[in-house]
Amino acid sequence: MAGSAPLPQRPRTGSHDLPVSPELAAFMTEGWAEGTPPADARVAARDVTPARRARLSARFPGERLLVPAGEVKVRSNDCDHRFRPHSAYAWLTGLTGEDQHGHVLVLEPSGPAGGHEAVLYVRPRPVRAAGDDTFYRDRRYGEFWVGRRPDLAEAERLTGVRCVRLDDLGLLPPGRDAASDAPLAAALAELRLVKDRWEIGELQRAVDHTAAGFEDVVRALPRALAHPRGERLVEGVFGLRARLEGNGTGYETIAASGAHACVLHWTRNDGRLDPSELLLLDAGVETDTLYTADVTRTLPLSGRFSPVQRRVHELVLAAQEAGMAALRPGSRFRDFHRACMGVIAEGLADWGVLKDREGDLHRRYTLCSSGHMLGLDVHDCARARAEAYLDGVLEEGQVLTVEPGLYFQPDDGTLPAELRGIGVRVEDDLVVTADGARLMSGALPRVPEAVEEWMGSLLEG
């Protein structure tokens, strides 16, 4: 209302906003037993993070580098979104917990050779006996509100990095900040293009858990078909697996039935399932170390593909096979997409959908690229320069998806009626090897006959 005073903001601290008496304040400092952390507590990636920091150090000799974990974001009023550290911070420190918001890794110039010392600026656990009341009064950081944080010594044992109080960060001279410095952000992305052996193992774990989640979904299809929002039941079943096995989903699950599958990023997931239609499920489990899978299967909700559904699926699968065959060290990143699209254009021309198999008119029905790098982010290394990624060449150790699709919009008058409203995508995760690529998600069938057999065995069980 014009002229009205602004509404007061609800404070972020306070025990239900009630005052604390001197007697209570004194009482809250007494009688606490100190917990003893395990002597061998350490982050899972501690053995590999020093080499990663050394590679970054070599890119920026003598420069102070700041890599923040990021801050929490408000969902509504005084409720925040669940926090996930920035991928570059997680990659360099191995720290992946929800308690990392606000923390900053600094690579401090050290020595005449242009090297760096890693220093972590963290918010340590308050000392209760010292009268610091934030452990029970601070709603955002307090131990009794959001859980126990390590003290400085514990944080050093976890990471192998010298840790100091976050309050001291303001005393530092300025440096290159990964949150705002484009060359530093690009370097951090490019250094992650090739995965080390430990990372590939984590990605395989993510893929394996994802395969289990797809099996859960198939077993739940009878319930989903009976529910007025069956897509949401599918999303929930997969999400349960993701939370049980890891940090959660690596991205918003796409559970798209019928014509919803023609919407590339359909995450509303509020539709009913129809046994005569297909379900496009695009989902990935993110491990506790924050590596995510990204897999798509398009499933016949009746358990059997109709002839036209099978025809579309087989063309997409043939395109994917051509794309995967193009993966090898030294080939250009864009080669596998071109291979996929060549098959798609040929097939659409054979069907009479396209009059000319040359040119780019097939893009009306494919809409997007056929894959991307995969790792800590589902679209990993996106800040890399084009010459290092999109226009670059593949190297052994890179992990990427191959995911061609056909999306025949329900209102597209250029299509025969039988094709309208069908969306099919088949997506798999692969790691580039010395002489080709290894399929990481091969536990999930892709060929129509194998998909039908797999679904039948799960539903019978």
mmCIF file of C-alpha atoms in Angstrom, residues 192-200 203 291 373-376 380-381 396-399:
data_model
loop_
_atom_site.group_PDB
_atom_site.id
_atom_site.type_symbol
_atom_site.label_atom_id
_atom_site.label_comp_id
_atom_site.label_asym_id
_atom_site.label_seq_id
_atom_site.Cartn_x
_atom_site.Cartn_y
_atom_site.Cartn_z
ATOM 1 C CA ARG A 192 37.882 -30.744 -14.158
ATOM 2 C CA LEU A 193 37.375 -31.833 -17.774
ATOM 3 C CA VAL A 194 39.511 -34.957 -17.324
ATOM 4 C CA LYS A 195 38.475 -37.068 -14.344
ATOM 5 C CA ASP A 196 40.973 -38.883 -12.146
ATOM 6 C CA ARG A 197 40.507 -42.521 -11.196
ATOM 7 C CA TRP A 198 38.822 -41.637 -7.900
ATOM 8 C CA GLU A 199 36.285 -39.427 -9.665
ATOM 9 C CA ILE A 200 35.459 -42.108 -12.220
ATOM 10 C CA LEU A 203 30.616 -41.479 -11.029
ATOM 11 C CA TYR A 291 29.129 -36.648 -8.338
ATOM 12 C CA MET A 373 30.286 -33.434 -19.900
ATOM 13 C CA LEU A 374 29.322 -35.036 -16.593
ATOM 14 C CA GLY A 375 30.827 -34.862 -13.129
ATOM 15 C CA LEU A 376 30.213 -32.752 -10.059
ATOM 16 C CA ASP A 380 29.837 -30.250 -15.932
ATOM 17 C CA CYS A 381 32.594 -27.762 -16.730
ATOM 18 C CA GLU A 396 41.002 -40.233 -22.032
ATOM 19 C CA GLY A 397 39.296 -39.841 -18.646
ATOM 20 C CA GLN A 398 36.542 -37.494 -19.737
ATOM 21 C CA VAL A 399 33.031 -38.559 -18.756
#
